[in-house]
């Protein structure tokens, strides 16, 4: 409980300092509103269009959460398959590396073309952005299991599957938790990139429309909602991963 309160206090303090610096910068240099609106202008824009902004934020949140869940699941299953079968690893790893080497902006238009402007293309985009981090982290964790546990499994002549179930997966959970934390930060990026290329709604859709109409205050309101979404997801994932690996010491 004390750790949660301390984290919340640090977050509020950091946001307060940021807002004060932002407001001071706008007032000091007399920056035009269409270039950089003040925090008060952004707050007024949010109050005037709260329902509209929250409706589109819900779309982005939906895409992000589904992409996150599917990405983590796909990444973990692929890591297990790669460890269980060296043939699978040799066949799949080059394909995975190629998908990660391609810029996300190059893949997004193809996904929109294939899957349309709806939610599917954004969810798939989020999955592609995050699953490699989960796969690589968890696979390394499975490979780097404690040597003593591996020797014990071989002493009892356990099958490869039982070795995985009883020794490798428990040893690899801290690495999986690290991959999930990384995925929590990057999942919204996939959804936003997909919306940026083509969408009927979402925060990126609002930002594009607002930018075209020089409504910078609305654009900043959408951007702040996106930042709050990322912070909330990361905060939730931090607590969930602590429950996943309770024996791992906290910072």
mmCIF file of C-alpha atoms in Angstrom, residues 29-240:
data_model
loop_
_atom_site.group_PDB
_atom_site.id
_atom_site.type_symbol
_atom_site.label_atom_id
_atom_site.label_comp_id
_atom_site.label_asym_id
_atom_site.label_seq_id
_atom_site.Cartn_x
_atom_site.Cartn_y
_atom_site.Cartn_z
ATOM 1 C CA UNK A 29 7.399 33.502 -24.848
ATOM 2 C CA UNK A 30 3.807 34.463 -25.756
ATOM 3 C CA UNK A 31 3.452 31.427 -27.993
ATOM 4 C CA UNK A 32 0.341 31.550 -30.225
ATOM 5 C CA UNK A 33 -2.435 29.124 -29.310
ATOM 6 C CA UNK A 34 -2.383 27.440 -32.723
ATOM 7 C CA UNK A 35 1.274 26.504 -32.131
ATOM 8 C CA UNK A 36 1.212 25.568 -28.441
ATOM 9 C CA UNK A 37 -1.989 26.050 -26.423
ATOM 10 C CA UNK A 38 -1.780 26.641 -22.681
ATOM 11 C CA UNK A 39 -2.855 23.900 -20.244
ATOM 12 C CA UNK A 40 -5.954 25.998 -19.479
ATOM 13 C CA UNK A 41 -6.911 26.100 -23.193
ATOM 14 C CA UNK A 42 -6.493 22.351 -23.428
ATOM 15 C CA UNK A 43 -8.605 21.856 -20.292
ATOM 16 C CA UNK A 44 -11.346 24.085 -21.736
ATOM 17 C CA UNK A 45 -11.268 22.138 -25.020
ATOM 18 C CA UNK A 46 -11.556 18.874 -23.109
ATOM 19 C CA UNK A 47 -14.469 20.180 -21.020
ATOM 20 C CA UNK A 48 -16.279 21.364 -24.159
ATOM 21 C CA UNK A 49 -15.799 18.045 -25.992
ATOM 22 C CA UNK A 50 -15.451 15.565 -23.152
ATOM 23 C CA UNK A 51 -18.036 13.111 -24.498
ATOM 24 C CA UNK A 52 -16.595 13.200 -28.010
ATOM 25 C CA UNK A 53 -13.021 12.708 -26.786
ATOM 26 C CA UNK A 54 -13.909 9.902 -24.367
ATOM 27 C CA UNK A 55 -15.868 8.072 -27.053
ATOM 28 C CA UNK A 56 -12.838 8.013 -29.339
ATOM 29 C CA UNK A 57 -10.490 7.251 -26.430
ATOM 30 C CA UNK A 58 -12.603 4.165 -25.723
ATOM 31 C CA UNK A 59 -12.006 2.983 -29.305
ATOM 32 C CA UNK A 60 -8.233 3.337 -28.942
ATOM 33 C CA UNK A 61 -8.336 1.682 -25.498
ATOM 34 C CA UNK A 62 -10.301 -1.250 -26.936
ATOM 35 C CA UNK A 63 -7.786 -1.709 -29.746
ATOM 36 C CA UNK A 64 -4.856 -1.396 -27.340
ATOM 37 C CA UNK A 65 -6.177 -3.877 -24.783
ATOM 38 C CA UNK A 66 -7.110 -6.512 -27.332
ATOM 39 C CA UNK A 67 -3.796 -6.052 -29.138
ATOM 40 C CA UNK A 68 -1.962 -6.294 -25.810
ATOM 41 C CA UNK A 69 -3.730 -9.492 -24.721
ATOM 42 C CA UNK A 70 -3.367 -11.208 -28.100
ATOM 43 C CA UNK A 71 0.227 -9.990 -28.488
ATOM 44 C CA UNK A 72 1.294 -11.272 -25.072
ATOM 45 C CA UNK A 73 -0.477 -14.585 -25.645
ATOM 46 C CA UNK A 74 0.980 -15.047 -29.125
ATOM 47 C CA UNK A 75 4.463 -14.054 -27.946
ATOM 48 C CA UNK A 76 4.437 -16.449 -24.989
ATOM 49 C CA UNK A 77 3.110 -19.367 -27.059
ATOM 50 C CA UNK A 78 5.670 -18.738 -29.805
ATOM 51 C CA UNK A 79 8.502 -18.671 -27.254
ATOM 52 C CA UNK A 80 7.341 -22.015 -25.847
ATOM 53 C CA UNK A 81 7.025 -23.521 -29.331
ATOM 54 C CA UNK A 82 10.522 -22.312 -30.237
ATOM 55 C CA UNK A 83 12.007 -23.901 -27.117
ATOM 56 C CA UNK A 84 10.114 -27.173 -27.509
ATOM 57 C CA UNK A 85 10.995 -27.588 -31.185
ATOM 58 C CA UNK A 86 14.345 -26.443 -32.652
ATOM 59 C CA UNK A 87 12.835 -27.045 -36.102
ATOM 60 C CA UNK A 88 10.068 -24.564 -35.326
ATOM 61 C CA UNK A 89 12.632 -22.057 -34.052
ATOM 62 C CA UNK A 90 14.718 -22.292 -37.235
ATOM 63 C CA UNK A 91 11.602 -21.954 -39.405
ATOM 64 C CA UNK A 92 9.852 -19.160 -37.510
ATOM 65 C CA UNK A 93 12.701 -16.987 -36.248
ATOM 66 C CA UNK A 94 13.702 -15.521 -39.652
ATOM 67 C CA UNK A 95 10.071 -14.594 -40.372
ATOM 68 C CA UNK A 96 9.731 -12.947 -36.969
ATOM 69 C CA UNK A 97 12.949 -10.980 -37.468
ATOM 70 C CA UNK A 98 11.789 -9.767 -40.890
ATOM 71 C CA UNK A 99 8.463 -8.516 -39.469
ATOM 72 C CA UNK A 100 10.358 -6.564 -36.819
ATOM 73 C CA UNK A 101 12.879 -5.127 -39.286
ATOM 74 C CA UNK A 102 10.135 -3.590 -41.437
ATOM 75 C CA UNK A 103 8.987 -0.118 -40.288
ATOM 76 C CA UNK A 104 5.515 -0.172 -38.768
ATOM 77 C CA UNK A 105 4.401 2.590 -41.129
ATOM 78 C CA UNK A 106 5.257 0.297 -44.048
ATOM 79 C CA UNK A 107 3.117 -2.548 -42.692
ATOM 80 C CA UNK A 108 0.115 -0.494 -41.537
ATOM 81 C CA UNK A 109 -1.230 0.477 -45.008
ATOM 82 C CA UNK A 110 -1.124 -3.177 -46.083
ATOM 83 C CA UNK A 111 -3.073 -4.255 -42.991
ATOM 84 C CA UNK A 112 -5.666 -1.543 -43.585
ATOM 85 C CA UNK A 113 -5.957 -2.684 -47.206
ATOM 86 C CA UNK A 114 -6.430 -6.323 -46.177
ATOM 87 C CA UNK A 115 -8.505 -5.891 -43.013
ATOM 88 C CA UNK A 116 -10.290 -2.600 -43.648
ATOM 89 C CA UNK A 117 -10.670 0.584 -41.614
ATOM 90 C CA UNK A 118 -12.255 -1.162 -38.629
ATOM 91 C CA UNK A 119 -10.793 -2.474 -35.392
ATOM 92 C CA UNK A 120 -9.166 -5.613 -36.834
ATOM 93 C CA UNK A 121 -6.301 -3.851 -38.610
ATOM 94 C CA UNK A 122 -5.445 -1.806 -35.482
ATOM 95 C CA UNK A 123 -5.506 -4.844 -33.195
ATOM 96 C CA UNK A 124 -3.248 -6.795 -35.563
ATOM 97 C CA UNK A 125 -0.928 -3.796 -35.767
ATOM 98 C CA UNK A 126 -0.666 -3.662 -31.966
ATOM 99 C CA UNK A 127 0.040 -7.409 -31.874
ATOM 100 C CA UNK A 128 2.841 -7.063 -34.437
ATOM 101 C CA UNK A 129 4.433 -4.206 -32.508
ATOM 102 C CA UNK A 130 4.596 -5.986 -29.145
ATOM 103 C CA UNK A 131 4.702 -9.738 -29.595
ATOM 104 C CA UNK A 132 8.404 -9.873 -30.502
ATOM 105 C CA UNK A 133 9.391 -8.241 -27.199
ATOM 106 C CA UNK A 134 7.416 -10.885 -25.319
ATOM 107 C CA UNK A 135 8.726 -13.721 -27.485
ATOM 108 C CA UNK A 136 12.393 -12.769 -27.203
ATOM 109 C CA UNK A 137 12.239 -12.049 -23.453
ATOM 110 C CA UNK A 138 10.374 -15.239 -22.574
ATOM 111 C CA UNK A 139 12.471 -17.413 -24.909
ATOM 112 C CA UNK A 140 15.664 -16.139 -23.267
ATOM 113 C CA UNK A 141 14.140 -16.874 -19.883
ATOM 114 C CA UNK A 142 13.282 -20.426 -20.931
ATOM 115 C CA UNK A 143 16.803 -21.006 -22.268
ATOM 116 C CA UNK A 144 18.553 -19.547 -19.227
ATOM 117 C CA UNK A 145 16.883 -21.726 -16.602
ATOM 118 C CA UNK A 146 18.905 -22.515 -13.481
ATOM 119 C CA UNK A 147 21.527 -25.173 -14.291
ATOM 120 C CA UNK A 148 20.754 -27.052 -11.084
ATOM 121 C CA UNK A 149 17.082 -27.368 -12.009
ATOM 122 C CA UNK A 150 17.980 -28.538 -15.502
ATOM 123 C CA UNK A 151 20.303 -31.193 -14.062
ATOM 124 C CA UNK A 152 17.525 -32.288 -11.699
ATOM 125 C CA UNK A 153 15.104 -32.675 -14.610
ATOM 126 C CA UNK A 154 17.616 -34.786 -16.499
ATOM 127 C CA UNK A 155 18.385 -36.840 -13.390
ATOM 128 C CA UNK A 156 14.720 -37.810 -13.167
ATOM 129 C CA UNK A 157 14.616 -38.323 -16.962
ATOM 130 C CA UNK A 158 11.718 -35.977 -17.431
ATOM 131 C CA UNK A 159 10.327 -35.485 -20.903
ATOM 132 C CA UNK A 160 11.032 -32.187 -22.644
ATOM 133 C CA UNK A 161 7.432 -31.108 -22.039
ATOM 134 C CA UNK A 162 7.576 -31.880 -18.311
ATOM 135 C CA UNK A 163 10.918 -30.118 -18.018
ATOM 136 C CA UNK A 164 9.288 -27.101 -19.611
ATOM 137 C CA UNK A 165 6.226 -27.257 -17.360
ATOM 138 C CA UNK A 166 7.947 -27.865 -14.024
ATOM 139 C CA UNK A 167 11.273 -26.057 -14.395
ATOM 140 C CA UNK A 168 11.633 -23.885 -17.479
ATOM 141 C CA UNK A 169 8.399 -21.892 -17.294
ATOM 142 C CA UNK A 170 8.711 -21.016 -13.566
ATOM 143 C CA UNK A 171 12.321 -19.946 -14.152
ATOM 144 C CA UNK A 172 11.325 -17.915 -17.212
ATOM 145 C CA UNK A 173 8.450 -16.025 -15.576
ATOM 146 C CA UNK A 174 10.583 -13.010 -14.500
ATOM 147 C CA UNK A 175 11.775 -12.621 -18.105
ATOM 148 C CA UNK A 176 8.172 -12.932 -19.324
ATOM 149 C CA UNK A 177 7.150 -10.236 -16.830
ATOM 150 C CA UNK A 178 9.822 -7.918 -18.270
ATOM 151 C CA UNK A 179 8.527 -8.544 -21.790
ATOM 152 C CA UNK A 180 4.950 -7.823 -20.694
ATOM 153 C CA UNK A 181 6.016 -4.505 -19.137
ATOM 154 C CA UNK A 182 7.680 -3.491 -22.394
ATOM 155 C CA UNK A 183 4.579 -4.554 -24.336
ATOM 156 C CA UNK A 184 2.369 -2.361 -22.136
ATOM 157 C CA UNK A 185 4.244 0.730 -23.327
ATOM 158 C CA UNK A 186 4.339 -0.169 -27.011
ATOM 159 C CA UNK A 187 0.827 -1.614 -27.435
ATOM 160 C CA UNK A 188 -0.805 1.839 -27.851
ATOM 161 C CA UNK A 189 1.773 2.717 -30.519
ATOM 162 C CA UNK A 190 0.519 -0.077 -32.764
ATOM 163 C CA UNK A 191 -3.096 1.031 -32.373
ATOM 164 C CA UNK A 192 -2.216 4.693 -32.985
ATOM 165 C CA UNK A 193 -0.138 3.922 -36.089
ATOM 166 C CA UNK A 194 -3.009 1.858 -37.478
ATOM 167 C CA UNK A 195 -5.464 4.712 -36.821
ATOM 168 C CA UNK A 196 -3.059 7.214 -38.337
ATOM 169 C CA UNK A 197 -2.995 5.326 -41.628
ATOM 170 C CA UNK A 198 -6.744 4.896 -41.859
ATOM 171 C CA UNK A 199 -9.568 4.760 -39.319
ATOM 172 C CA UNK A 200 -13.164 5.709 -38.651
ATOM 173 C CA UNK A 201 -12.436 6.703 -35.048
ATOM 174 C CA UNK A 202 -9.885 6.757 -32.242
ATOM 175 C CA UNK A 203 -7.503 9.282 -30.722
ATOM 176 C CA UNK A 204 -5.201 9.367 -33.751
ATOM 177 C CA UNK A 205 -8.246 10.025 -35.939
ATOM 178 C CA UNK A 206 -9.098 13.031 -33.724
ATOM 179 C CA UNK A 207 -5.518 14.293 -33.842
ATOM 180 C CA UNK A 208 -5.431 14.144 -37.623
ATOM 181 C CA UNK A 209 -8.769 15.926 -37.979
ATOM 182 C CA UNK A 210 -7.867 18.563 -35.391
ATOM 183 C CA UNK A 211 -4.475 19.212 -36.976
ATOM 184 C CA UNK A 212 -6.102 19.748 -40.376
ATOM 185 C CA UNK A 213 -8.508 22.286 -38.816
ATOM 186 C CA UNK A 214 -5.818 24.021 -36.719
ATOM 187 C CA UNK A 215 -7.613 22.948 -33.519
ATOM 188 C CA UNK A 216 -4.388 22.447 -31.604
ATOM 189 C CA UNK A 217 -6.079 22.511 -28.196
ATOM 190 C CA UNK A 218 -8.269 19.528 -29.161
ATOM 191 C CA UNK A 219 -5.247 17.728 -30.574
ATOM 192 C CA UNK A 220 -3.357 18.218 -27.291
ATOM 193 C CA UNK A 221 -6.384 17.026 -25.317
ATOM 194 C CA UNK A 222 -6.385 13.798 -27.348
ATOM 195 C CA UNK A 223 -2.624 13.462 -26.890
ATOM 196 C CA UNK A 224 -2.916 13.851 -23.122
ATOM 197 C CA UNK A 225 -5.657 11.211 -23.042
ATOM 198 C CA UNK A 226 -3.319 8.873 -24.908
ATOM 199 C CA UNK A 227 -0.513 9.541 -22.416
ATOM 200 C CA UNK A 228 -2.862 8.855 -19.493
ATOM 201 C CA UNK A 229 -3.924 5.618 -21.176
ATOM 202 C CA UNK A 230 -0.302 4.476 -21.477
ATOM 203 C CA UNK A 231 0.423 5.357 -17.835
ATOM 204 C CA UNK A 232 -2.698 3.536 -16.624
ATOM 205 C CA UNK A 233 -1.902 0.409 -18.625
ATOM 206 C CA UNK A 234 1.713 0.374 -17.433
ATOM 207 C CA UNK A 235 0.619 0.912 -13.803
ATOM 208 C CA UNK A 236 -1.882 -1.973 -14.033
ATOM 209 C CA UNK A 237 0.639 -4.265 -15.732
ATOM 210 C CA UNK A 238 3.273 -3.507 -13.078
ATOM 211 C CA UNK A 239 0.916 -4.761 -10.380
ATOM 212 C CA UNK A 240 -0.181 -7.794 -12.380
#
